[in-house]
Coordinates of C-alpha atoms in Angstrom, one line a residue:
X1 CA -3.7 39.2 46.5
X2 CA -1.6 40.9 43.8
X3 CA 0.8 37.9 43.7
X4 CA -2.1 35.5 43.3
X5 CA -3.4 37.5 40.3
X6 CA 0.0 37.6 38.7
X7 CA 0.3 33.8 39.1
X8 CA -3.1 33.3 37.6
X9 CA -2.2 35.6 34.6
X10 CA 1.0 33.5 34.0
X11 CA -1.1 30.3 34.0
X12 CA -3.6 31.8 31.6
X13 CA -0.8 32.8 29.3
X14 CA 1.1 29.5 29.7
X15 CA -1.9 27.3 28.9
X16 CA -2.1 28.2 25.2
X17 CA 1.6 27.8 24.9
X18 CA 1.5 24.4 26.5
X19 CA -1.4 23.4 24.2
X20 CA 0.5 24.6 21.1
X21 CA 3.7 22.7 22.2
X22 CA 1.6 19.5 22.6
X23 CA 0.2 19.9 19.1
X24 CA 3.6 20.6 17.7
X25 CA 5.1 17.5 19.3
X26 CA 2.1 15.4 18.4
X27 CA 2.1 16.6 14.8
X28 CA 5.8 16.0 14.3
X29 CA 5.5 12.5 15.7
X30 CA 2.7 11.7 13.3
X31 CA 5.0 12.7 10.5
X32 CA 8.2 10.9 11.5
X33 CA 7.1 8.0 13.8
X34 CA 3.5 6.9 13.3
X35 CA 2.4 3.5 14.6
X36 CA 4.6 0.7 13.2
X37 CA 3.0 -2.6 12.2
X38 CA 5.3 -5.6 11.8
X39 CA 4.9 -8.9 10.0
X40 CA 6.3 -10.7 13.1
X41 CA 3.3 -9.5 15.1
X42 CA 0.7 -10.4 12.4
X43 CA 0.0 -14.0 13.4
X44 CA -3.7 -14.8 13.4
X45 CA -6.0 -17.8 13.0
X46 CA -6.7 -18.6 9.3
X47 CA -8.5 -21.3 7.4
X48 CA -6.8 -20.6 4.0
X49 CA -9.6 -19.2 1.9
X50 CA -10.1 -15.8 0.2
X51 CA -13.8 -15.2 -0.4
X52 CA -15.8 -12.8 -2.5
X53 CA -19.4 -11.6 -2.5
X54 CA -21.0 -12.2 -5.9
X55 CA -23.7 -9.8 -7.2
X56 CA -26.2 -12.7 -7.0
X57 CA -25.7 -12.9 -3.2
X58 CA -23.4 -16.0 -3.3
X59 CA -20.2 -16.2 -1.2
X60 CA -17.6 -17.7 -3.5
X61 CA -14.1 -19.1 -2.9
X62 CA -11.7 -16.9 -4.9
X63 CA -8.5 -18.7 -3.7
X64 CA -7.8 -21.7 -1.5
X65 CA -4.5 -22.6 0.2
X66 CA -3.7 -25.0 3.1
X67 CA -5.4 -25.9 5.3
X68 CA -8.6 -25.3 3.2
X69 CA -7.2 -26.6 0.0
X70 CA -5.9 -29.7 1.7
X71 CA -9.3 -30.3 3.2
X72 CA -10.9 -30.1 -0.2
X73 CA -12.2 -26.5 -0.8
X74 CA -11.2 -25.0 -4.2
X75 CA -11.8 -21.8 -6.2
X76 CA -15.4 -21.5 -7.4
X77 CA -17.0 -23.3 -4.5
X78 CA -20.1 -21.4 -3.3
X79 CA -20.1 -21.4 0.5
X80 CA -23.7 -22.1 1.8
X81 CA -23.3 -22.7 5.5
X82 CA -20.6 -22.4 8.2
X83 CA -21.0 -24.6 11.3
X84 CA -24.6 -25.1 10.4
X85 CA -25.5 -21.4 10.0
X86 CA -26.3 -19.7 6.7
X87 CA -23.4 -17.7 5.2
X88 CA -24.5 -14.1 4.4
X89 CA -21.2 -12.5 3.4
X90 CA -17.5 -13.0 3.1
X91 CA -16.9 -10.6 6.0
X92 CA -19.3 -12.7 8.2
X93 CA -17.0 -15.8 7.5
X94 CA -13.9 -13.7 8.3
X95 CA -15.5 -12.5 11.6
X96 CA -16.4 -16.1 12.6
X97 CA -12.8 -17.3 12.0
X98 CA -11.4 -14.3 14.0
X99 CA -13.6 -15.1 16.9
X100 CA -12.3 -18.6 17.4
X101 CA -8.8 -19.6 18.6
X102 CA -6.4 -21.4 16.3
X103 CA -7.1 -25.1 16.1
X104 CA -10.9 -24.6 15.9
X105 CA -12.5 -26.9 13.3
X106 CA -15.0 -25.2 11.0
X107 CA -17.6 -27.1 9.0
X108 CA -18.1 -25.6 5.5
X109 CA -21.1 -26.6 3.5
X110 CA -20.6 -25.6 -0.2
X111 CA -21.9 -26.1 -3.7
X112 CA -19.8 -27.1 -6.6
X113 CA -20.3 -27.6 -10.4
X114 CA -22.9 -25.0 -11.0
X115 CA -24.5 -25.6 -7.6
X116 CA -25.5 -29.1 -8.5
X117 CA -23.0 -30.9 -6.2
X118 CA -23.0 -30.4 -2.4
X119 CA -19.9 -30.9 -0.4
X120 CA -19.1 -30.9 3.3
X121 CA -15.6 -29.9 4.4
X122 CA -14.1 -29.7 7.8
X123 CA -11.1 -27.3 8.2
X124 CA -9.1 -26.7 11.3
X125 CA -7.7 -23.2 11.5
X126 CA -4.0 -22.5 11.8
X127 CA -2.1 -19.6 13.4
X128 CA 0.5 -18.0 11.2
X129 CA 1.8 -14.5 10.2
X130 CA 0.5 -12.9 7.0
X131 CA 2.5 -13.8 3.9
X132 CA 2.1 -14.2 0.1
X133 CA 1.5 -17.9 0.8
X134 CA -1.9 -16.9 2.0
X135 CA -2.7 -16.2 -1.6
X136 CA -1.0 -19.2 -3.0
X137 CA 2.1 -17.3 -4.1
X138 CA 5.7 -18.6 -3.9
X139 CA 8.0 -16.1 -2.0
X140 CA 11.3 -15.6 -0.3
X141 CA 12.1 -13.6 2.8
X142 CA 14.9 -11.2 1.7
X143 CA 17.2 -8.6 3.1
X144 CA 19.0 -5.9 1.2
X145 CA 21.1 -2.8 2.0
X146 CA 19.6 0.5 1.2
X147 CA 21.6 3.4 -0.2
X148 CA 20.7 5.1 3.0
X149 CA 22.9 2.6 4.9
X150 CA 20.1 0.7 6.6
X151 CA 19.1 -2.9 6.2
X152 CA 15.7 -3.4 4.5
X153 CA 13.6 -6.5 4.7
X154 CA 10.8 -7.7 2.5
X155 CA 9.3 -10.4 0.4
X156 CA 10.3 -11.4 -3.1
X157 CA 7.7 -13.1 -5.2
X158 CA 9.4 -14.6 -8.3
X159 CA 7.8 -14.6 -11.7
X160 CA 5.7 -17.6 -12.8
X161 CA 7.9 -20.5 -13.9
X162 CA 5.9 -20.9 -17.1
X163 CA 7.3 -17.6 -18.4
X164 CA 10.0 -17.7 -21.1
X165 CA 13.1 -15.7 -20.8
X166 CA 13.8 -13.0 -18.3
X167 CA 10.7 -11.4 -16.7
X168 CA 9.8 -7.8 -16.0
X169 CA 9.7 -6.8 -12.3
X170 CA 8.2 -4.3 -9.9
X171 CA 9.2 -3.0 -6.5
X172 CA 6.6 -1.7 -4.1
X173 CA 6.7 0.8 -1.3
X174 CA 3.9 1.2 1.3
X175 CA 2.4 4.2 3.2
X176 CA 3.8 5.7 6.4
X177 CA 1.6 3.8 8.8
X178 CA 1.7 0.5 6.9
X179 CA 4.1 -2.2 5.8
X180 CA 4.8 -4.5 2.8
X181 CA 1.4 -6.3 3.3
X182 CA -0.3 -3.4 1.5
X183 CA 0.5 -4.8 -1.9
X184 CA -0.9 -8.2 -1.3
X185 CA -4.3 -7.3 -2.7
X186 CA -2.7 -6.7 -6.2
X187 CA 0.1 -9.3 -6.0
X188 CA -1.8 -12.4 -7.4
X189 CA -3.0 -10.5 -10.5
X190 CA 0.5 -9.0 -11.1
X191 CA 2.0 -12.5 -10.6
X192 CA -0.3 -13.9 -13.2
X193 CA 0.7 -11.1 -15.6
X194 CA 4.2 -12.6 -15.5
X195 CA 6.1 -10.2 -13.2
X196 CA 8.5 -10.6 -10.4
X197 CA 7.7 -8.5 -7.3
X198 CA 9.7 -7.1 -4.5
X199 CA 7.6 -5.9 -1.5
X200 CA 9.7 -3.8 0.9
X201 CA 9.4 -2.6 4.4
X202 CA 10.8 0.9 4.1
X203 CA 13.6 2.0 6.5
X204 CA 12.1 2.9 9.8
X205 CA 9.0 0.7 9.1
X206 CA 8.0 -2.9 9.6
X207 CA 11.0 -5.3 10.1
X208 CA 13.6 -3.0 8.4
X209 CA 16.2 -1.0 10.3
X210 CA 15.7 2.6 11.3
X211 CA 13.3 4.5 13.6
X212 CA 11.9 7.4 11.6
X213 CA 10.4 8.0 8.2
X214 CA 10.7 11.0 5.8
X215 CA 7.5 10.7 3.9
X216 CA 9.3 9.8 0.7
X217 CA 12.5 11.7 0.8
X218 CA 14.9 8.9 2.0
X219 CA 12.4 6.2 1.1
X220 CA 13.2 7.0 -2.5
X221 CA 16.7 5.7 -1.8
X222 CA 15.1 2.5 -0.6
X223 CA 13.2 2.0 -3.9
X224 CA 16.3 2.7 -5.9
X225 CA 18.1 0.1 -3.8
X226 CA 15.2 -2.3 -4.7
X227 CA 15.9 -1.6 -8.4
X228 CA 19.6 -2.4 -7.7
X229 CA 18.6 -5.7 -6.1
X230 CA 16.1 -6.7 -8.9
X231 CA 18.4 -6.0 -11.8
X232 CA 20.9 -8.5 -10.3
X233 CA 18.4 -11.3 -10.3
X234 CA 19.1 -13.7 -13.2
X235 CA 15.4 -14.2 -13.9
X236 CA 14.6 -10.5 -14.1
X237 CA 15.0 -8.3 -17.2
X238 CA 16.9 -5.2 -16.0
X239 CA 15.4 -3.2 -18.9
X240 CA 11.8 -3.8 -17.8
X241 CA 11.6 -2.6 -14.2
X242 CA 8.7 -0.6 -12.6
X243 CA 7.9 1.1 -9.2
X244 CA 4.7 1.1 -7.3
X245 CA 3.6 2.8 -4.1
X246 CA 0.8 4.0 -1.9
X247 CA 0.8 7.4 -0.2
X248 CA 4.4 7.9 1.1
X249 CA 5.5 5.0 -1.1
X250 CA 3.9 6.7 -4.1
X251 CA 5.8 9.9 -3.3
X252 CA 9.0 7.8 -3.0
X253 CA 8.4 6.2 -6.4
X254 CA 8.0 9.7 -8.0
X255 CA 11.2 11.0 -6.5
X256 CA 13.1 7.8 -7.4
X257 CA 11.9 7.8 -11.0
X258 CA 12.8 11.4 -11.4
X259 CA 16.4 10.5 -10.7
X260 CA 16.6 6.9 -11.9
X261 CA 16.0 6.0 -15.6
X262 CA 15.7 2.3 -14.8
X263 CA 12.1 2.8 -13.7
X264 CA 10.1 2.3 -16.9
X265 CA 6.6 2.6 -15.4
X266 CA 5.0 3.8 -12.2
X267 CA 1.8 2.7 -10.3
X268 CA 0.9 5.4 -7.8
X269 CA -1.9 5.4 -5.3
X270 CA -2.8 8.5 -3.4
X271 CA 0.4 10.5 -3.4
X272 CA 0.6 14.1 -2.1
X273 CA 1.8 16.9 -4.3
X274 CA 3.4 19.2 -1.6
X275 CA 4.1 18.3 2.0
X276 CA 3.8 21.8 3.4
X277 CA 0.4 22.2 1.8
X278 CA -0.7 18.8 3.1
X279 CA 0.4 19.8 6.6
X280 CA -1.6 23.0 6.4
X281 CA -4.7 21.1 5.3
X282 CA -4.2 18.6 8.1
X283 CA -3.8 21.2 10.8
X284 CA -6.9 23.1 9.6
X285 CA -9.0 20.0 9.4
X286 CA -7.8 18.2 12.6
X287 CA -7.0 20.9 15.0
X288 CA -9.2 23.8 13.8
X289 CA -6.4 26.4 14.2
X290 CA -4.8 28.7 11.6
X291 CA -2.1 26.5 9.9
X292 CA 0.4 29.3 10.0
X293 CA 0.6 29.0 13.8
X294 CA 1.8 25.4 13.8
X295 CA 3.2 24.6 10.3
X296 CA 6.6 26.0 10.9
X297 CA 7.3 24.4 14.3
X298 CA 5.8 21.1 13.3
X299 CA 7.9 20.8 10.1
X300 CA 11.1 22.1 11.8
X301 CA 10.8 19.6 14.6
X302 CA 9.9 16.7 12.1
X303 CA 12.9 17.7 9.9
X304 CA 15.3 17.9 12.8
X305 CA 14.2 14.5 14.1
X306 CA 14.4 12.7 10.8
X307 CA 17.3 14.6 9.2
X308 CA 15.7 16.2 6.1
X309 CA 14.1 19.4 4.9
X310 CA 10.3 18.9 4.7
X311 CA 9.8 22.1 2.7
X312 CA 11.8 20.5 -0.2
X313 CA 9.4 17.5 -0.3
X314 CA 7.4 18.7 -3.3
X315 CA 6.7 15.7 -5.7
X316 CA 4.8 18.1 -8.0
X317 CA 8.2 19.6 -8.9
X318 CA 9.8 16.2 -9.4
X319 CA 7.1 14.6 -11.5
X320 CA 7.7 16.7 -14.7
X321 CA 11.0 14.8 -14.9
X322 CA 9.2 11.5 -14.9
X323 CA 8.6 10.8 -18.6
X324 CA 7.5 7.2 -18.4
X325 CA 3.9 5.9 -18.3
X326 CA 2.1 6.4 -15.0
X327 CA -1.0 4.7 -13.6
X328 CA -2.4 7.1 -11.0
X329 CA -5.2 6.2 -8.5
X330 CA -6.9 8.6 -6.1
X331 CA -10.0 8.2 -4.0
X332 CA -12.6 10.9 -4.3
X333 CA -13.3 10.6 -0.6
X334 CA -9.7 10.6 0.5
X335 CA -9.8 12.2 4.0
X336 CA -6.0 12.4 4.5
X337 CA -4.6 13.4 1.0
X338 CA -7.3 15.3 -0.9
X339 CA -7.9 14.3 -4.5
X340 CA -6.6 17.7 -5.6
X341 CA -3.1 16.5 -4.8
X342 CA -3.5 13.7 -7.3
X343 CA -5.0 16.1 -9.9
X344 CA -2.0 18.4 -9.5
X345 CA 0.4 15.5 -10.0
X346 CA -1.5 14.3 -13.0
X347 CA -1.4 17.7 -14.7
X348 CA 2.3 18.2 -13.9
X349 CA 3.6 14.8 -15.1
X350 CA 6.2 14.7 -17.8
X351 CA 4.8 11.6 -19.5
X352 CA 1.4 9.9 -20.2
X353 CA -0.8 9.4 -17.2
X354 CA -3.7 7.0 -16.8
X355 CA -5.9 8.7 -14.2
X356 CA -8.3 6.5 -12.2
X357 CA -10.7 8.0 -9.7
X358 CA -11.6 5.5 -7.0
X359 CA -15.2 6.5 -6.5
X360 CA -16.4 6.5 -2.9
X361 CA -13.1 5.4 -1.5
X362 CA -10.9 7.0 1.1
X363 CA -7.1 7.0 1.6
X364 CA -6.9 3.5 3.2
X365 CA -10.1 2.0 1.9
X366 CA -9.9 -1.6 0.7
X367 CA -9.3 -1.5 -3.1
X368 CA -11.8 -3.5 -5.2
X369 CA -10.9 -6.4 -7.4
X370 CA -11.0 -4.2 -10.5
X371 CA -8.1 -2.2 -9.0
X372 CA -5.8 -5.2 -9.2
X373 CA -6.9 -6.0 -12.8
X374 CA -6.1 -2.4 -13.9
X375 CA -2.7 -2.6 -12.3
X376 CA -1.9 -6.0 -14.0
X377 CA -3.2 -4.8 -17.4
X378 CA -1.2 -1.5 -17.2
X379 CA 2.0 -3.4 -16.4
X380 CA 1.4 -5.9 -19.1
X381 CA 0.9 -3.1 -21.6
X382 CA 3.9 -1.0 -20.6
X383 CA 6.4 -3.7 -19.8
X384 CA 5.4 -6.3 -22.3
X385 CA 4.4 -8.9 -19.7
X386 CA 2.0 -11.8 -20.2
X387 CA -1.1 -10.1 -21.5
X388 CA -3.6 -12.8 -20.4
X389 CA -4.3 -10.7 -17.3
X390 CA -6.0 -8.1 -19.6
X391 CA -8.3 -10.7 -20.9
X392 CA -10.2 -10.9 -17.6
X393 CA -12.3 -7.9 -18.5
X394 CA -10.1 -5.2 -17.0
X395 CA -11.4 -1.8 -18.1
X396 CA -8.7 0.3 -19.7
X397 CA -9.1 3.9 -18.6
X398 CA -8.1 6.5 -21.1
X399 CA -4.6 7.9 -20.6
X400 CA -4.2 11.7 -20.3
X401 CA -1.0 13.5 -21.0
X402 CA 0.9 15.6 -18.6
X403 CA 1.6 19.2 -19.5
X404 CA 5.1 18.4 -20.9
X405 CA 3.8 15.8 -23.4
X406 CA 4.6 12.2 -24.1
X407 CA 8.2 10.8 -24.0

């Protein structure tokens, strides 16, 4: 009997330890090896239209590429019916396309020329991976060596051919659970503003080499390698380079710009200010245990697995050395990186910051069309790109100044 009680006591003591060990392993895995999307696995049925919902209730073609453009749809067409059924929203059309296999023929009824001309277009869907071509953009598949020693893969979108002289350029880095596709929403506006664009898969992400991420530490080397690559392009002006990033990519951009004077502007979306603080907040919100119980083991295991010191990952200490203009976005409903992280970075920045609160949006919420216009306008202003992008009605938010003043 006594032996049974002793065994039960051991089990009761071991259960919390096993639970803690599980949380430590799970937490460290979320930091160093979250799910890994890949372009090669992104094939899906498409018809080649990007639609928007207008305030008057109309569903309007924003962009058309093959097969839709070949069949006759073009920007500005108002979609009235799809396969005989009324079209209520852009998302309803997207769901209809996703439901059918590639090769299905869709019948679009649309209005053109102010709604006076009716057209009927049949479009057969195609299966293909996501790419800038979906948005009508020219691009190249590229590979480059990172300063970390790993091979990076990405897309290069050259500047518009109509530009005169060498063009400004921007390199983009995505979040830890994403890949280069994250920038596609902004890419058409930035292209029209006259920039070249390099969209990378970070090391350990997407189609690039590597197995783990460091939430910005080593990824900053990837972005500096992107600057190396861009400044060697004959059509790119090496004195007008910028960096952009979301979440982990935004942190990497801060760290890269703090060390590399070639970055003349930053576009940052939802970066964290201090990794240890973020881990504390995540533990408290997700696991409902005191953060001090898990933070140390989680960060120690993550650091060991990825080969870096997570406690040194404090962008708020690096951003005072960034003395170039910054466009900083943060959602006021960000459930992963609270908006106070963005506010701390805004206040600590060494140069002028244009602060934009994304009202009602979370960490990975779809960004509205105005987001892309703000990005293009900011880059046109700071890098001297084609300013026609700013004529589309993009609102210019007022710049604030970091505590160390303007450059």
